[in-house]
Short mmCIF file of C-alpha atoms in Angstrom, two decimals:
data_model
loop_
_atom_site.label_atom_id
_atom_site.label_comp_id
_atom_site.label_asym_id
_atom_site.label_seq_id
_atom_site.Cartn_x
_atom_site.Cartn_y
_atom_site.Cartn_z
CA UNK H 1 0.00 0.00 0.00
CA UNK H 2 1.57 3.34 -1.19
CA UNK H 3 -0.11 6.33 1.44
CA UNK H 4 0.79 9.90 0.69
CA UNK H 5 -0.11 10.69 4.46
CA UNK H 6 -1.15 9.14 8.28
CA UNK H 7 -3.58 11.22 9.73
CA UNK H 8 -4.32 10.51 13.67
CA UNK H 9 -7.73 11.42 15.07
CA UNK H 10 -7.30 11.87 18.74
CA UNK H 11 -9.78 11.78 21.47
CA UNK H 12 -8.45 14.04 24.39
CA UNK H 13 -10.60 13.43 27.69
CA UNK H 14 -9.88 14.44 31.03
CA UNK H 15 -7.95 17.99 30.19
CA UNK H 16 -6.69 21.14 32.33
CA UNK H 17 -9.95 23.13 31.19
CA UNK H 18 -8.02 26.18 31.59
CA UNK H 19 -5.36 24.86 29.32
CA UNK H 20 -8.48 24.56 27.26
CA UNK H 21 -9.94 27.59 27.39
CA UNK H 22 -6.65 29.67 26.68
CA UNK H 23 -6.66 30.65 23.22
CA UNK H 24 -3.02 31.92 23.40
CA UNK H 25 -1.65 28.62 25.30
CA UNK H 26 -3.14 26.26 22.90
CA UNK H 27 -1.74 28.20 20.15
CA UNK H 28 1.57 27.59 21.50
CA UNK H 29 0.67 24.29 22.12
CA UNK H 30 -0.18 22.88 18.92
CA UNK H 31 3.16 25.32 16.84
CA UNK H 32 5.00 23.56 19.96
CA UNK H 33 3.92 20.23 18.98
CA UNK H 34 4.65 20.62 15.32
CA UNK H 35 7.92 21.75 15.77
CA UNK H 36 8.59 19.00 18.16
CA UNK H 37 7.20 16.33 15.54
CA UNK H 38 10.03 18.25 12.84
CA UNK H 39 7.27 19.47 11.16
CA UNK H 40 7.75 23.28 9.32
CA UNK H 41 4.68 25.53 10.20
CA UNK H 42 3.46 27.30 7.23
CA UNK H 43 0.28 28.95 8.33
CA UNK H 44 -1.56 29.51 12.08
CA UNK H 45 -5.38 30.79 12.32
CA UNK H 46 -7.20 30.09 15.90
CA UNK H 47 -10.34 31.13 17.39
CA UNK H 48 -11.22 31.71 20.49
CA UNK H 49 -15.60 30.78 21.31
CA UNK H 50 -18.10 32.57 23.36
CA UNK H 51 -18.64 31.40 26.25
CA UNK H 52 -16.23 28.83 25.52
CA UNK H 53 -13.88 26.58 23.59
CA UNK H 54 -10.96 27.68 21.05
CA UNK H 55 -10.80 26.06 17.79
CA UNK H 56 -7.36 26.18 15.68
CA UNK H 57 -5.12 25.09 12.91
CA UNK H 58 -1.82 25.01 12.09
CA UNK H 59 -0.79 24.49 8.11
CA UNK H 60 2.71 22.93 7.85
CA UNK H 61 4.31 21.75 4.82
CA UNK H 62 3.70 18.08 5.70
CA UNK H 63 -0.26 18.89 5.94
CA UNK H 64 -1.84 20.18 9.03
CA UNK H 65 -2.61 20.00 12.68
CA UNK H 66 -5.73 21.15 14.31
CA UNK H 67 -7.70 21.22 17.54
CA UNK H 68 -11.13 22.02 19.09
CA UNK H 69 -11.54 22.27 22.70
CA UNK H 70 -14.45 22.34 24.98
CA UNK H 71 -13.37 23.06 28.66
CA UNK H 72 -16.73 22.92 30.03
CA UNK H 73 -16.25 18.65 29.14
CA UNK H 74 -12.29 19.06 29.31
CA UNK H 75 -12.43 17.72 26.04
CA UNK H 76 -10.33 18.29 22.84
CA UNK H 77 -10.59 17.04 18.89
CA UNK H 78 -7.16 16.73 18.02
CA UNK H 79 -6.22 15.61 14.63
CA UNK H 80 -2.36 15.18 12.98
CA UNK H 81 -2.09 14.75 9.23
CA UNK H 82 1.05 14.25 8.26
CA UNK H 83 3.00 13.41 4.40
CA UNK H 84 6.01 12.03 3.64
CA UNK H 85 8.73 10.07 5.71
CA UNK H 86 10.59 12.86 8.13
CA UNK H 87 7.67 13.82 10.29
CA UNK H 88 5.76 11.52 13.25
CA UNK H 89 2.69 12.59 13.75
CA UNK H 90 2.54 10.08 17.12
CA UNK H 91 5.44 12.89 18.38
CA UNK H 92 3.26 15.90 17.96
CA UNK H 93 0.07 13.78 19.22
CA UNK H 94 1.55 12.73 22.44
CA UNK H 95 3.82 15.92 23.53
CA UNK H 96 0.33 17.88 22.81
CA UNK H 97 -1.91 15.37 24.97
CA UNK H 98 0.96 15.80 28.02
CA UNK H 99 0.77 19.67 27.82
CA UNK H 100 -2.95 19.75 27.78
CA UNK H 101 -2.66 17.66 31.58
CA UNK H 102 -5.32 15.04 29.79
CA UNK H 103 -6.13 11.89 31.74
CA UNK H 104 -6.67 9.63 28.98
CA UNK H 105 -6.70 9.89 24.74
CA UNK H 106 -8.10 7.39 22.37
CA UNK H 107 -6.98 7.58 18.62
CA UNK H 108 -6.87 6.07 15.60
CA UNK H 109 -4.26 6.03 12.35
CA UNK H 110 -5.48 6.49 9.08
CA UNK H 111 -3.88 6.64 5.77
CA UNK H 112 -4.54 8.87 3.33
CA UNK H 113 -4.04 9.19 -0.47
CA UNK H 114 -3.30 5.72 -0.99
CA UNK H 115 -2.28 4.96 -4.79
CA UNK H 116 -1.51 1.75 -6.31
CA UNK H 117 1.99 2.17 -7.40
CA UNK H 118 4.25 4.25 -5.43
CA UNK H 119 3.99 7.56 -5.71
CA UNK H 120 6.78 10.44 -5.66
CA UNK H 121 5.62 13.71 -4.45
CA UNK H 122 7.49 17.11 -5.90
CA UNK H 123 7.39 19.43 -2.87
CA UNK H 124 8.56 17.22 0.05
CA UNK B 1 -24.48 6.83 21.60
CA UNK B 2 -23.30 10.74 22.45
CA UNK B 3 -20.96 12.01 19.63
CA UNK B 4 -20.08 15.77 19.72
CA UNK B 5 -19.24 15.90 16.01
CA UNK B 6 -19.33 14.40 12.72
CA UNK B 7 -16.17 13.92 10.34
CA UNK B 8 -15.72 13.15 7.33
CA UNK B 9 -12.23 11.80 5.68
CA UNK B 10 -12.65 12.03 2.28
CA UNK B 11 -10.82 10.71 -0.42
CA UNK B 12 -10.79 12.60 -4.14
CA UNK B 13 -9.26 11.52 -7.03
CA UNK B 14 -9.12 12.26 -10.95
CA UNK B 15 -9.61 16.11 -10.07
CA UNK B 16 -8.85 18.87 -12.33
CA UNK B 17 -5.29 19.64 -11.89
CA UNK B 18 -5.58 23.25 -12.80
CA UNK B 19 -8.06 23.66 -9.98
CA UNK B 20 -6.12 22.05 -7.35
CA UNK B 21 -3.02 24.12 -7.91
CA UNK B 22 -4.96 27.50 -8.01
CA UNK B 23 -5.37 28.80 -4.40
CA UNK B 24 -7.44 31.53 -4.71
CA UNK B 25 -10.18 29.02 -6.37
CA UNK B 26 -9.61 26.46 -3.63
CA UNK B 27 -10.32 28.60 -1.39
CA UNK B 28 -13.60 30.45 -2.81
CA UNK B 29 -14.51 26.50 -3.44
CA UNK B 30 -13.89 25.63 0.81
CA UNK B 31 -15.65 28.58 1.58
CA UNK B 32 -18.32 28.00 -0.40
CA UNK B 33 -19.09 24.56 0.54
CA UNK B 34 -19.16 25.58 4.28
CA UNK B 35 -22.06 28.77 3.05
CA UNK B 36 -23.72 26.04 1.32
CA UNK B 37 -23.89 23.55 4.06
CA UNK B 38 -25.09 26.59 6.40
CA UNK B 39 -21.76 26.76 8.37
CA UNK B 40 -20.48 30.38 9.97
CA UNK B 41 -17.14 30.81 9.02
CA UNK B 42 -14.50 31.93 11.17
CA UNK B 43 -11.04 31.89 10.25
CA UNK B 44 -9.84 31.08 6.76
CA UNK B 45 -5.60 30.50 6.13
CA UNK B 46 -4.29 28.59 2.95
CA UNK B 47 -0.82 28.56 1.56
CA UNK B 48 0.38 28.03 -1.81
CA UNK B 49 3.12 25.42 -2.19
CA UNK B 50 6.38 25.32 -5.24
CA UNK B 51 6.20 23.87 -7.35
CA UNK B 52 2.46 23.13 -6.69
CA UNK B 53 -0.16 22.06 -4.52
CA UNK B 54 -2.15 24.06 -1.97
CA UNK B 55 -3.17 23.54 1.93
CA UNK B 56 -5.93 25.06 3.59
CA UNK B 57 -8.46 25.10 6.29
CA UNK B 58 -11.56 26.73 7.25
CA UNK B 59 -12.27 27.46 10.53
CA UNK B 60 -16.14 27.42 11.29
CA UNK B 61 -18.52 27.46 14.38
CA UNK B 62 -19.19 24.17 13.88
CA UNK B 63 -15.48 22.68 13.40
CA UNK B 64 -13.71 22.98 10.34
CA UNK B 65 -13.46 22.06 6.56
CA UNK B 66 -9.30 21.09 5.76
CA UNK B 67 -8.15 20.40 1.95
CA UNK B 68 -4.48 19.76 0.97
CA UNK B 69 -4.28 19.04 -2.90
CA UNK B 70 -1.70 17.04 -5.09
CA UNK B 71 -2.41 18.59 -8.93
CA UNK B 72 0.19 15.92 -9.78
CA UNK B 73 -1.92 13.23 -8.68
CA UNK B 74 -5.58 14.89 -9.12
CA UNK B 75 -5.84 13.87 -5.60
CA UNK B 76 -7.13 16.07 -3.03
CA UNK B 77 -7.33 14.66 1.00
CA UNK B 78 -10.07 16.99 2.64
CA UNK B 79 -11.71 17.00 6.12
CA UNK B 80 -15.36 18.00 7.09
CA UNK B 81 -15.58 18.28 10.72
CA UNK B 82 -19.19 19.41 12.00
CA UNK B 83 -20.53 19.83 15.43
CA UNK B 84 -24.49 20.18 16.10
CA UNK B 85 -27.19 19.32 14.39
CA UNK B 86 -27.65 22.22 12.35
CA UNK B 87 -24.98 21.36 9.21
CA UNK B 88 -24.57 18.23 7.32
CA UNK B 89 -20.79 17.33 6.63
CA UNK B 90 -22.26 15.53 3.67
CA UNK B 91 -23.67 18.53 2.10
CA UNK B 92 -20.02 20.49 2.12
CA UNK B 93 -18.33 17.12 0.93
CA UNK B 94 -20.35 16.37 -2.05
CA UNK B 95 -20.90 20.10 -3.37
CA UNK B 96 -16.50 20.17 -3.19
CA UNK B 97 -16.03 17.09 -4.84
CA UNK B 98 -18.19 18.27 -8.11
CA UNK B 99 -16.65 21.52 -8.41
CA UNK B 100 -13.09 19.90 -8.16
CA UNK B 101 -14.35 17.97 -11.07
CA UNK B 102 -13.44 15.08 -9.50
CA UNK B 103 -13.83 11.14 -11.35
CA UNK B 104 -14.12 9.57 -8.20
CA UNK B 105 -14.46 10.39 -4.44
CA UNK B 106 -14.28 7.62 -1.34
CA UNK B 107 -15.52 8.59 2.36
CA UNK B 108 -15.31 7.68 5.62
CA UNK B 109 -17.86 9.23 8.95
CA UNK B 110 -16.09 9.18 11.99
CA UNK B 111 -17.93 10.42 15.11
CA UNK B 112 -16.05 12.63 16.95
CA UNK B 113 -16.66 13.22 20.90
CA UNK B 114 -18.17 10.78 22.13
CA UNK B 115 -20.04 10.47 26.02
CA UNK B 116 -22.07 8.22 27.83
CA UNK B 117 -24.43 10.49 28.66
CA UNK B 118 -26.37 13.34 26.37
CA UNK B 119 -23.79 16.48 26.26
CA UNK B 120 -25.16 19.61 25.98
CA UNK B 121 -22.58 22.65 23.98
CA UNK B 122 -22.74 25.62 25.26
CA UNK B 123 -21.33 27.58 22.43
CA UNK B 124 -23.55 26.08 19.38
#
């Protein structure tokens, strides 16, 4: 099987809901976590919710990162798509479920892109 | 079962290759399908890659719409992640897929959030 990309879904129970509810910290968080992984950031948007909750992305060259939190549950949506061979997305997954202070995170691997023959991609 | 959100991983091949490696279009075309399925958009960040290709999210109350494209390939990987009841991922992912031009498009649902018992959002 010849994937372009792994993308992890995580389930993130059990957070710091102030961690949460910090739209600055969870910026840092997730750039943190993608720099971690070896990952080069390209482009950040967040946004922080009324009453609640921050919601957030961060482009990189080997796909994305983003997250959606809601404190009230201390609950994120994490998800790590990564492409090509130099970046883990299970590094930027787990340094960003210790920094949230998250009891316990489900998630699942999936591949994406997946081509018959291999496939060489120009800008990676 | 309690899920917080709907997502949908989906899969698009035999695109037009001219349309995946013009931002600005990808971008009115991610927009767009958010409007269309009744999302409220928040944030909006894409990026332009050499020699080609183009990431980009949307950033909506409800979650978030992700493409990154391969003109290459004709292959685009995009994510529609709703939360509530009020927008169908479906209606975003189908109304891309034809104005990509696509051949053929394969998707996945994963629930997203999931509780034991009813959760109630305070921001949606």
């Amino acid at each position: 099987m010849n994937a372009l990309g792994r993308h992890i879904l995580a389930e993130i129970y059990g957070c710091d809901a102030e961690i949460l509810n910090d739209r600055e910290n969870i910026e840092r968080i997730m750039v943190e976590s993608a720099l971690r992984a070896g990952a080069e950031v390209r482009e950040v948007a967040f946004h922080k919710f009324s009453p609640q909750g921050v919601s957030g992305v961060v482009i990189i060259s080997e796909s994305h990162l983003t997250i959606h939190t809601w404190p009230e549950l201390g609950y994120a949506a994490v998800d790590v798509f990564t492409c090509g061979n130099d970046v883990n997305p299970w590094d930027a997954c787990n340094f960003l479920t210790s920094m949230l202070n998250a009891k316990h995170m489900t998630a699942t691997e999936v591949k994406r892109g997946i081509f018959e023959q291999p496939v060489k991609v120009a800008n990676l």
